[in-house]
Amino acid sequence: MKTNNQRLLKWVAEVAELCQPDQIYWCDGSAEENERLCAQAEAAGTFIRLDPAKRPNSFAVFSDPADVARVEDRTFVCTTDPREAGPNNNWRDPVEMKDTLRKLYAGCMRGRTLYVIPFSMGPIGSPIAHIGVELTDSIYVVVNMRIMTRIGAEVLAALGDDGDFVECLHSVGAPLAPGQKDVPWPCNANNKYISHFPEDPSIWSFGSGYGGNALLGKKCFALRIASTMARRQGWMAEHMLILGLTNPAGKKIYVAAAFPSACGKTNLAMLQPTLPGWKAECVGDDICWMKFDANGQLRAINPEAGFFGVAPGTSMKSNPNAMRTLYANSIFTNCALTPDGDVWWEDMTDTPPPKLTSWKREEWTPQSGSKAANPNARYTTPARQCPVIDPAWEDPAGVPISAILFGGRRPSTVPLCFEAPTWQYGTFLGSIQASETTAAQAGSVGVLRYDPMAMLPFCGYNMGDYFAHWLSMPGRVPNAKMPRVFYVNWFRKSDDGRWLWPGFGENSRVLKWIFERVEGRGQAMESPLGLLPAPGAIDTTGLDIAADDMAELLEVDVAGWLKDIPAIRAHYAKFGDAIPAALQQELNDLEARLKAAQTA
Ligand code: GTP
Ligand code: SPV
Ligand code: MN
C-alpha cells in the first residue's frame, strides 16, 4: 500500500511492535479483497455463507454469547481533568489507562494479521467529513467497516502525506499460540476496554468484536470523539437519523431525529408514508454531523455509508425498505439461520419457520421458548442499496435541516408530539429526554433513564458543557437559521398494555404536521409543555384509531409531569453547576406552568 504519510507509517510500526501480529495488511477496499477476506472467514468457521440464490454475497455470523452489545460500563473517556469527561462518562486518567492497555495489547495479535483500514466518515473530500484509520486484528471488523464507511485506497489518497486522521486501535484481545486453533468469534470477554482519548484524539478498544465496541468509525469516532471536535470547532455531532420529506405539492424539507438506541431511528429513516402523495427518503439512520454554511443554514451529512440495524422486528410490514436493502451484500450478526441457508429473526414473518439454528448455534423450534435471534441481532448493509436512499445522501455539502425531533420509549406521560417554541426550550426538552433502556446496551432492559439528546452513552465530554454548546449554536454565525425542535413519542401504551399509536408508516401523519409547522401553516395550541397539535391538526384520514386513544395521545398529563419534576431536578443535579442557568430557568418555568395548569 502506498502512503508517505509519516505519522501513519510510524503509528502502524509502533502498534505492530507492541501487538506483535504475524503480518500487516493494508486494506485497499476492493471487491476482490472483500471476497478473499470473506472466504477466509468462511474457512475459519466465523462466516456462514447464505444461499447465493436467496441472498447473494451475504453471510451469517454468531458472536460469543458474552459479546453481543455495546458495553457502557466498560466504555471510558480519558481526559487530564475528570471534570472534562463529566458524570455522564466513566473517567480514567489517560496516562494510567494507556499503561493498563499497553500491558493488554502487548503481544495481543500473535498468530493474527494486523489490518490497516483507512476510512472516511462522510463523502471523501466533503468539508464536513473526517478521516480515521482503524488498526484491527478482526476480519469481521474489516468487512463490516467496508460496508459502514468508505475505506481503502481512495481514502489514503485523500489523506495525503500530511493529512490528519483519528487513530483507532482495536484488538479482540485473543492471541493465538503457535498451532492453536482459533474459535469462530475470538474476544476477551472479561477484559473489555472501549477507551477514548479526546486530547490526542485517539481510540483504544480491546476485548470486544461487536458493533459499536469494535467498528470504531461509528459510536467511538463519529460520536464520542467527533462531539469533542464539534464543540471546539463550532459544529454538531449527533445520534440522529436524517430524512427528506416531500409533500404532495413537491416541496421538500429535511429533518433529523435523535432517538436512543433501538428506539426507532432506522425505522423512521426508511419510513414508507401511509398518507397518499407523501414521500420520505433516507439520508442516514444513526449519525448526523451538522455545520453552518455561509448563509447560516445548518447542513447535515451522514458520516456513515451503511446501516448497522436492529434485525428483530424488521419485516415487510414494519420496514419494507430495510428488508429490500438487505437483499444482498450484507452481514447478519446473531440472527437465526434457516435450514435452506437464509436468515430469520423474531417478527420477520407472522409465523416462525418450524425449524431454525438459533444465534447460539442450537437447534430451535417455535416450542423452544427462547429467542431464535439475539434481541440485539444486527444486519450490516450498504446504504446505497436502500430503495429510498435520498438523491443527496452523498452530497458533500450536506442537506439543509429544517426540524430536529427528540423522542424515546415513554409508555406514559409524554404526548405523541409537541413543539418547542424556541431553540432554548428545544434544547431544554432534549436535555430532559428520557427513555426505557433496550437490548442495544448490555444491562437491564425497560428501565427508564435520562438520555439527553439520545447522547448519554455517546457524548465524549461533560454533558453540561454539551448543553451549553447546543445553546451557543444560534450565536455562532450571523443569520443562523435554527431548525424547529419537536418532541415525539411513538411508544405510548394504554392501561391494558397495548400501543396507543400504530407507529411505523403511520408516523408520516406526525411528520405531516411537523412539515406544516415548518411551513408556518400547521395548527398548534399553547400548553404548559409547548405547542401541541390543535384538535384535528394531525391528519387521521383513513386511520382506524379510537377518538379516545387520539385524545389520550395528545393530552398533557399535568400530574404525571409534575411527578417527574423532582426526578428531572435530580438528573440535572448530577451535573452540578455545569448545567447552564438558562436550562435551570426553563425547568423552573415549566414547573410553574404545570402548577398553574393544575390549579386552574
Ligand atoms: P440503533 O441502531 O440501536 O441506534 O436503533 P434505532 O434507533 O435505529 O432503532 P430501530 O429503528 O432499529 O428500532 C428498534 C425497535 O423499535 C424495533 O424493534 C422496531 O420494531 C421498534 N420500533 C421502531 N419504530 C417503531 C414505532 O413507530 N412504533 C413501535 N411500536 N415500535 C417501533
Ligand atoms: C446503538 O447502540 O445506538 C447502535 C448500535 O447504533 S452500535 O453500533 O453497537 O452502537
Ligand atoms: Mn444508534
XYZ file of C-alpha atoms and ligand atoms in Angstrom:
643
model
C 0.000 0.000 0.000
C 1.330 3.331 -0.998
C 1.386 6.102 1.528
C 4.045 8.569 2.513
C 2.098 9.781 5.486
C 4.881 9.578 8.050
C 2.645 9.827 11.072
C 0.563 6.911 9.811
C 3.588 4.784 8.939
C 5.169 5.461 12.312
C 1.979 4.674 14.219
C 1.415 1.392 12.340
C 5.014 0.381 13.088
C 4.606 1.217 16.785
C 1.382 -0.735 17.098
C 2.912 -3.721 15.291
C 5.876 -3.596 17.659
C 3.510 -3.622 20.631
C 0.874 -6.110 19.428
C 3.213 -8.492 17.567
C 0.947 -9.556 14.703
C 2.223 -12.252 12.321
C 1.735 -9.864 9.440
C 0.439 -6.431 8.480
C -2.108 -5.997 5.714
C -3.187 -2.647 4.229
C -6.819 -2.756 3.075
C -7.483 -1.307 -0.384
C -11.255 -1.625 -0.089
C -11.647 -3.509 -3.383
C -14.344 -6.090 -4.098
C -11.651 -8.678 -4.759
C -10.118 -8.079 -1.333
C -13.530 -8.330 0.271
C -14.233 -11.689 -1.391
C -10.878 -13.002 -0.286
C -11.398 -11.951 3.335
C -14.951 -13.321 3.427
C -13.751 -16.657 2.043
C -11.041 -16.715 4.688
C -13.572 -16.019 7.453
C -15.778 -18.748 5.997
C -12.927 -21.245 6.060
C -12.226 -20.281 9.673
C -15.840 -21.014 10.624
C -16.592 -17.391 11.528
C -18.766 -16.623 8.491
C -21.543 -18.848 7.201
C -22.300 -18.135 3.556
C -26.038 -17.723 2.920
C -27.605 -19.378 -0.109
C -26.479 -17.159 -3.027
C -29.821 -17.746 -4.761
C -31.588 -16.232 -1.755
C -29.122 -13.609 -0.515
C -26.112 -13.179 -2.775
C -22.764 -12.345 -1.258
C -24.141 -12.399 2.279
C -23.024 -14.064 5.484
C -24.330 -15.018 8.886
C -22.091 -14.640 11.925
C -22.692 -15.781 15.502
C -20.834 -13.932 18.220
C -19.661 -15.263 21.532
C -22.706 -15.041 23.864
C -20.535 -12.879 26.128
C -20.108 -10.292 23.370
C -23.480 -9.203 21.992
C -23.867 -5.445 22.571
C -22.172 -2.208 23.489
C -20.724 -2.287 26.984
C -21.347 1.104 28.547
C -19.775 0.161 31.858
C -16.532 -0.705 30.012
C -16.537 2.500 27.954
C -14.127 5.180 29.151
C -13.327 8.795 28.405
C -9.776 9.627 29.423
C -9.001 13.300 29.994
C -6.410 15.026 32.144
C -9.168 16.772 34.099
C -12.049 14.489 35.208
C -14.481 17.404 35.004
C -13.992 17.362 31.217
C -15.388 13.831 30.928
C -18.293 14.683 33.214
C -20.562 12.436 35.258
C -22.046 11.035 32.038
C -18.785 9.176 31.285
C -16.591 6.668 33.085
C -13.468 8.740 33.569
C -9.917 7.414 33.705
C -6.573 9.172 33.829
C -5.160 8.968 30.284
C -1.631 8.047 31.365
C -2.834 5.297 33.676
C -5.304 3.952 31.132
C -2.679 3.789 28.398
C -0.404 1.999 30.830
C -3.081 -0.577 31.596
C -3.920 -1.005 27.932
C -0.320 -1.284 26.725
C 0.065 -4.290 29.005
C -3.028 -5.873 27.499
C -2.031 -5.028 23.919
C 1.471 -6.458 24.364
C 1.599 -9.470 22.067
C -2.217 -9.498 21.729
C -2.142 -10.008 17.936
C 0.212 -13.010 17.952
C -0.941 -15.560 15.403
C -3.144 -12.945 13.728
C -2.966 -10.347 10.975
C -2.982 -6.624 11.695
C -5.320 -4.983 9.182
C -4.861 -1.295 8.408
C -8.203 0.292 7.427
C -8.061 3.895 6.212
C -11.653 5.161 6.344
C -13.585 8.334 5.691
C -16.554 9.355 7.798
C -18.609 11.186 5.197
C -18.199 11.531 1.439
C -14.478 11.616 0.675
C -13.395 15.243 0.393
C -16.568 16.744 1.909
C -15.806 19.779 4.105
C -17.915 18.111 6.802
C -16.129 14.713 6.557
C -13.180 13.430 8.615
C -10.671 10.622 8.147
C -9.747 7.846 10.565
C -7.519 4.802 10.402
C -8.524 1.654 12.249
C -5.927 -0.967 13.080
C -7.614 -4.264 13.924
C -6.948 -7.992 14.131
C -10.527 -8.895 13.154
C -11.628 -9.759 9.608
C -15.206 -9.248 10.782
C -14.325 -5.637 11.559
C -12.700 -5.089 8.152
C -15.667 -6.490 6.247
C -18.158 -4.507 8.331
C -16.132 -1.287 8.125
C -16.136 -1.673 4.344
C -19.946 -1.528 4.412
C -20.328 1.053 7.176
C -17.708 3.559 5.978
C -15.727 4.400 2.865
C -12.421 2.564 3.131
C -9.224 1.931 1.236
C -7.002 3.408 -1.446
C -9.167 6.462 -2.167
C -9.074 7.447 1.488
C -5.294 7.089 1.655
C -5.070 9.310 -1.414
C -7.305 11.917 0.248
C -5.209 11.688 3.417
C -2.048 12.571 1.518
C 1.390 12.921 3.021
C 0.445 15.086 5.956
C -3.331 14.820 6.253
C -4.880 14.473 9.683
C -6.624 11.332 10.902
C -8.021 9.874 14.130
C -6.069 6.860 15.429
C -8.427 3.949 16.103
C -6.756 0.884 17.583
C -8.756 -2.302 18.020
C -7.951 -5.824 19.104
C -10.217 -8.712 20.039
C -7.565 -9.454 22.663
C -7.177 -13.139 21.859
C -3.661 -14.012 20.695
C -3.038 -17.473 19.260
C -0.162 -19.663 20.357
C 1.662 -21.464 17.532
C -0.625 -24.190 16.189
C -3.561 -23.116 18.397
C -6.903 -23.450 16.653
C -8.960 -20.256 16.519
C -12.557 -20.022 17.736
C -15.313 -18.642 15.442
C -15.669 -15.433 17.495
C -12.474 -14.562 19.328
C -12.860 -11.969 22.077
C -11.675 -11.292 25.604
C -14.984 -11.103 27.436
C -13.543 -10.342 30.856
C -11.201 -7.583 29.712
C -13.193 -5.188 27.578
C -11.994 -1.606 27.336
C -13.587 0.883 24.957
C -11.330 3.856 25.649
C -11.362 7.346 24.209
C -8.611 9.936 24.421
C -10.154 13.177 23.104
C -6.944 15.121 23.763
C -4.998 13.050 21.149
C -7.576 12.330 19.671
C -7.453 8.520 19.639
C -9.497 5.426 20.425
C -8.109 2.274 22.033
C -10.555 -0.624 22.023
C -9.778 -4.051 23.451
C -11.587 -7.324 24.042
C -14.864 -6.977 22.117
C -15.589 -7.661 18.457
C -19.192 -6.429 18.460
C -20.802 -3.391 16.827
C -20.068 -0.040 18.354
C -17.343 -1.574 20.535
C -15.292 -2.615 17.502
C -16.432 -0.728 14.384
C -14.627 2.325 15.660
C -15.830 4.759 12.997
C -19.316 4.561 14.442
C -20.014 5.449 18.072
C -16.388 5.886 19.192
C -15.274 8.272 16.433
C -18.408 9.700 14.821
C -19.998 10.472 18.193
C -17.667 10.400 21.221
C -14.543 11.838 19.596
C -16.436 13.892 16.993
C -18.585 15.521 19.686
C -15.411 16.907 21.283
C -14.152 18.126 17.887
C -17.552 19.649 17.114
C -17.555 21.523 20.392
C -14.125 23.006 19.680
C -14.904 23.806 16.058
C -18.491 25.008 16.384
C -20.473 22.202 14.751
C -22.651 19.320 15.970
C -22.092 15.542 16.041
C -25.378 13.882 16.923
C -27.041 10.466 17.335
C -29.675 11.303 14.737
C -31.240 9.921 11.606
C -31.658 12.277 8.646
C -34.645 12.073 6.364
C -36.028 14.003 3.412
C -39.764 14.637 3.336
C -41.662 15.709 0.208
C -45.294 16.814 0.347
C -47.856 16.123 -2.388
C -47.129 19.572 -3.887
C -43.482 18.551 -4.386
C -41.973 20.747 -1.673
C -39.141 19.071 0.230
C -37.597 19.535 3.661
C -35.065 17.550 5.689
C -35.478 16.583 9.321
C -33.131 14.952 11.816
C -34.260 12.883 14.791
C -32.466 11.820 17.969
C -33.941 8.657 19.495
C -31.935 6.409 21.834
C -30.544 3.065 20.678
C -33.239 0.682 19.416
C -35.945 3.366 19.700
C -36.870 3.766 16.059
C -34.272 5.772 14.102
C -33.761 3.210 11.324
C -37.496 2.690 11.060
C -38.282 6.384 10.772
C -35.337 6.997 8.425
C -36.764 4.497 5.905
C -40.420 5.093 6.558
C -42.980 4.331 3.916
C -45.605 7.089 4.409
C -49.181 5.845 4.595
C -50.504 9.293 3.694
C -51.177 9.491 -0.046
C -48.826 11.695 -2.060
C -46.151 11.998 0.634
C -42.613 10.800 0.022
C -39.846 10.064 2.532
C -36.213 9.487 1.570
C -33.326 8.385 3.744
C -30.023 10.241 4.163
C -28.880 8.388 7.281
C -30.236 6.208 10.084
C -27.927 6.723 13.059
C -25.448 9.594 12.990
C -25.654 13.190 11.813
C -22.886 15.773 11.525
C -24.120 19.338 11.100
C -22.294 22.510 10.172
C -23.435 26.008 9.259
C -22.931 27.022 5.654
C -22.046 30.572 4.572
C -25.736 31.548 4.704
C -26.237 30.448 8.295
C -28.069 27.291 7.262
C -27.319 24.138 9.267
C -26.372 21.413 6.786
C -26.052 17.744 7.652
C -24.182 14.758 6.327
C -24.486 11.112 7.240
C -20.889 10.192 8.082
C -21.650 6.513 7.505
C -22.074 4.514 4.301
C -24.123 1.606 5.621
C -26.738 0.602 8.164
C -25.970 -1.466 11.255
C -29.619 -2.034 12.006
C -31.583 -3.895 14.674
C -32.846 -7.067 12.952
C -35.628 -8.309 15.271
C -38.894 -6.551 14.495
C -37.810 -5.702 10.947
C -40.336 -7.049 8.443
C -42.059 -6.255 5.164
C -44.833 -4.819 7.310
C -42.790 -2.680 9.720
C -39.896 -1.618 7.475
C -40.170 -2.859 3.882
C -37.388 -0.530 2.731
C -34.915 -2.085 5.170
C -35.970 -5.565 4.023
C -35.363 -4.531 0.404
C -31.980 -3.006 1.293
C -30.542 -6.194 2.705
C -31.360 -8.428 -0.250
C -27.602 -8.968 -0.877
C -24.052 -7.939 0.149
C -24.973 -7.973 3.828
C -23.673 -9.400 7.093
C -26.140 -10.796 9.623
C -24.835 -10.963 13.178
C -26.659 -13.097 15.755
C -29.701 -13.697 13.573
C -31.142 -17.225 13.318
C -30.352 -19.462 10.349
C -32.994 -21.285 8.290
C -32.354 -24.855 7.083
C -32.280 -23.589 3.493
C -29.457 -21.132 4.059
C -31.209 -17.873 4.823
C -31.691 -15.801 7.978
C -34.693 -15.239 10.214
C -35.441 -13.193 13.307
C -38.389 -12.563 15.589
C -41.329 -10.906 13.796
C -39.733 -11.120 10.342
C -42.764 -13.255 9.431
C -46.094 -13.773 11.216
C -45.348 -17.427 11.875
C -41.825 -18.557 12.635
C -40.284 -21.296 10.495
C -40.741 -24.756 12.055
C -37.016 -25.301 12.464
C -34.032 -22.987 12.802
C -30.499 -22.774 14.071
C -30.575 -20.169 16.811
C -27.925 -17.468 17.252
C -26.469 -19.757 19.930
C -25.913 -22.390 17.204
C -28.566 -24.613 18.772
C -31.496 -26.339 17.149
C -34.554 -24.171 17.615
C -38.296 -24.686 17.131
C -41.178 -22.353 17.986
C -41.652 -24.544 21.069
C -38.143 -23.831 22.338
C -39.379 -20.945 24.454
C -36.290 -18.844 23.731
C -35.478 -16.195 21.138
C -34.111 -17.557 17.876
C -32.243 -14.319 17.192
C -30.483 -12.306 19.868
C -32.590 -9.213 20.722
C -29.632 -7.071 19.584
C -29.052 -9.091 16.392
C -27.985 -6.738 13.595
C -27.686 -6.558 9.842
C -24.865 -4.643 8.182
C -25.916 -3.453 4.752
C -24.813 -0.798 2.237
C -26.845 2.433 2.312
C -26.713 2.693 -1.472
C -28.878 -0.440 -1.708
C -31.749 1.282 0.094
C -34.601 1.797 -2.380
C -35.478 5.118 -0.763
C -31.959 6.463 -0.359
C -32.087 10.224 -0.849
C -30.585 11.559 -4.102
C -28.481 13.970 -1.995
C -27.280 11.408 0.549
C -23.675 11.734 -0.612
C -23.774 15.457 -1.373
C -20.510 16.769 0.121
C -22.310 19.998 1.056
C -24.867 18.109 3.166
C -28.618 18.706 3.277
C -30.362 21.669 4.997
C -32.061 20.689 8.262
C -35.441 22.326 8.986
C -36.520 20.373 12.063
C -34.994 18.308 14.852
C -37.036 15.659 16.667
C -36.375 14.207 20.091
C -38.090 11.060 21.279
C -37.858 7.799 23.134
C -39.793 4.973 24.692
C -42.254 6.537 27.094
C -45.241 4.279 27.845
C -46.885 7.150 29.736
C -46.772 10.922 30.333
C -45.213 12.161 27.064
C -47.667 13.120 24.273
C -47.443 11.818 20.696
C -45.852 15.084 19.630
C -45.396 18.721 20.526
C -43.202 21.602 19.505
C -40.755 23.813 21.365
C -41.500 27.483 20.722
C -37.790 28.405 20.932
C -34.356 26.842 20.325
C -33.588 27.301 24.023
C -36.713 25.451 25.114
C -35.973 22.816 22.461
C -32.517 22.345 23.952
C -34.166 22.052 27.352
C -36.501 19.329 26.042
C -33.510 17.437 24.642
C -31.713 17.773 27.963
C -34.593 16.098 29.840
C -35.202 13.407 27.219
C -35.782 10.023 28.853
C -36.362 6.546 27.514
C -36.593 2.926 28.580
C -33.340 1.004 28.050
C -33.128 -1.589 25.278
C -31.005 -4.601 24.278
C -28.625 -2.328 22.335
C -26.567 -1.988 25.512
C -25.549 -4.710 27.946
C -27.611 -4.477 31.153
C -31.276 -4.472 32.055
C -33.982 -3.671 29.513
C -37.001 -1.442 30.101
C -35.558 0.825 32.796
C -36.439 4.499 32.378
C -33.309 6.642 32.262
C -32.482 10.184 31.242
C -30.772 10.060 27.877
C -30.355 13.690 26.776
C -30.436 14.123 23.004
C -30.073 10.277 22.867
C -26.387 11.016 23.565
C -25.937 9.778 27.144
C -23.653 6.875 26.092
C -22.086 8.850 23.234
C -21.225 12.367 24.385
C -17.433 12.431 24.694
C -17.359 15.265 27.227
C -19.262 16.765 30.147
C -22.906 16.809 29.204
C -23.490 20.127 30.967
C -20.974 21.669 28.562
C -22.710 19.835 25.723
C -25.985 21.563 26.624
C -24.138 24.892 26.649
C -22.763 24.041 23.211
C -26.305 23.467 21.929
C -27.416 26.794 23.426
C -24.461 28.552 21.787
C -25.275 27.392 18.252
C -27.603 30.246 17.188
C -24.952 32.808 18.188
C -22.109 31.179 16.265
C -22.816 32.695 12.865
C -24.641 35.789 11.691
C -28.170 34.983 10.466
C -28.184 31.454 11.934
C -31.309 29.649 10.754
C -32.027 27.211 13.548
C -34.214 24.165 12.924
C -37.511 23.953 14.793
C -37.477 21.433 17.625
C -40.157 18.809 18.294
C -40.635 16.022 20.808
C -42.340 12.815 19.659
C -43.327 9.574 21.359
C -44.433 6.567 19.292
C -44.422 4.317 22.342
C -47.412 5.394 24.462
C -49.291 2.448 25.941
C -52.838 2.084 27.193
C -53.557 0.938 30.746
C -54.040 -2.577 29.377
C -50.634 -2.502 27.697
C -51.370 -2.034 24.009
C -49.681 0.560 21.796
C -51.907 3.620 21.578
C -50.281 4.715 18.328
C -49.769 2.368 15.350
C -46.318 3.784 14.588
C -44.048 2.920 11.649
C -45.525 4.191 8.317
C -48.324 5.916 10.234
C -45.711 8.196 11.784
C -45.962 10.069 8.475
C -49.082 11.673 9.963
C -46.975 13.317 12.636
C -44.310 14.235 10.074
C -47.008 15.955 8.034
C -47.875 18.192 10.979
C -44.175 18.930 11.523
C -43.809 19.764 7.816
C -46.764 22.135 8.067
C -45.337 23.776 11.200
C -42.059 24.374 9.355
C -44.047 25.939 6.521
C -45.844 28.142 9.062
C -49.238 26.548 8.382
C -49.832 23.716 10.880
C -52.314 24.484 13.652
C -50.972 24.392 17.189
C -52.217 25.371 20.605
C -50.280 26.519 23.604
C -49.902 24.194 26.552
C -47.650 24.055 29.622
C -45.317 21.756 27.636
C -45.138 23.814 24.484
C -47.114 23.819 21.243
C -49.475 20.862 20.898
C -51.206 19.900 17.650
C -54.628 21.567 17.624
C -57.623 19.206 17.577
C -57.762 17.704 14.090
C -54.325 19.057 13.117
C -52.891 15.536 12.960
C -54.342 14.025 9.800
C -56.028 10.750 10.776
C -57.862 10.255 7.478
C -58.136 6.548 6.759
C -56.640 5.588 10.108
C -58.618 3.300 12.335
C -57.929 4.888 15.697
C -60.390 5.459 18.539
C -61.104 9.115 19.330
C -60.364 8.354 22.979
C -56.931 6.976 22.093
C -56.152 10.043 19.993
C -57.247 12.315 22.832
C -55.064 10.419 25.294
C -52.102 10.612 22.919
C -52.374 14.386 22.703
C -53.307 15.312 26.245
C -50.934 16.975 28.679
C -50.631 14.719 31.708
C -50.089 17.565 34.168
C -49.959 15.301 37.226
C -47.532 12.907 35.504
C -45.191 15.727 34.503
C -45.321 17.270 37.965
C -44.424 13.870 39.382
C -41.379 13.799 37.059
C -40.067 17.233 38.075
C -38.103 16.015 41.144
C -36.501 13.281 39.007
C -35.560 15.874 36.389
C -34.050 18.038 39.133
C -32.051 15.056 40.388
C -30.905 14.361 36.817
C -29.702 17.969 36.494
C -28.109 17.872 39.956
C -25.699 15.159 38.807
C -24.079 17.734 36.539
C -23.883 20.403 39.257
C -23.057 23.884 38.029
C -22.233 22.578 34.553
C -25.960 22.841 33.784
C -26.466 26.209 32.041
C -28.527 28.675 34.064
C -30.869 29.143 31.107
C -31.891 25.475 31.329
C -32.438 25.635 35.104
C -34.682 28.603 34.392
C -36.612 26.676 31.725
C -37.147 23.894 34.263
C -38.425 26.324 36.899
C -40.723 27.942 34.338
C -42.066 24.568 33.205
C -42.833 23.618 36.790
C -44.595 26.935 37.363
C -46.721 26.476 34.221
C -47.653 22.929 35.249
C -48.621 24.064 38.741
C -50.743 26.847 37.308
C -52.456 24.337 34.998
C -53.063 22.006 37.933
C -54.875 24.609 39.988
C -56.734 26.104 37.018
P -29.933 1.796 16.991
O -29.465 1.213 15.720
O -29.650 0.936 18.176
O -29.439 3.197 17.212
O -31.562 1.786 16.953
P -32.667 2.626 16.157
O -32.973 3.879 16.905
O -32.302 2.764 14.739
O -33.976 1.709 16.312
P -34.801 0.867 15.217
O -35.429 1.731 14.177
O -33.954 -0.240 14.761
O -35.998 0.298 16.113
C -35.777 -0.577 17.174
C -37.045 -1.244 17.605
O -38.102 -0.304 17.776
C -37.536 -2.269 16.582
O -37.850 -3.458 17.259
C -38.758 -1.647 15.991
O -39.689 -2.609 15.628
C -39.276 -0.725 17.103
N -39.960 0.453 16.513
C -39.442 1.322 15.614
N -40.346 2.260 15.252
C -41.475 1.987 15.960
C -42.775 2.616 16.037
O -43.074 3.612 15.370
N -43.659 2.054 16.898
C -43.353 0.948 17.656
N -44.290 0.466 18.480
N -42.148 0.327 17.595
C -41.224 0.840 16.769
C -26.605 1.865 19.033
O -26.498 1.135 20.024
O -27.065 3.029 19.113
C -26.225 1.365 17.699
C -25.565 0.058 17.620
O -26.425 2.046 16.717
S -23.870 0.135 17.955
O -23.174 0.366 16.695
O -23.464 -1.158 18.508
O -23.587 1.201 18.847
Mn -27.521 4.035 17.278
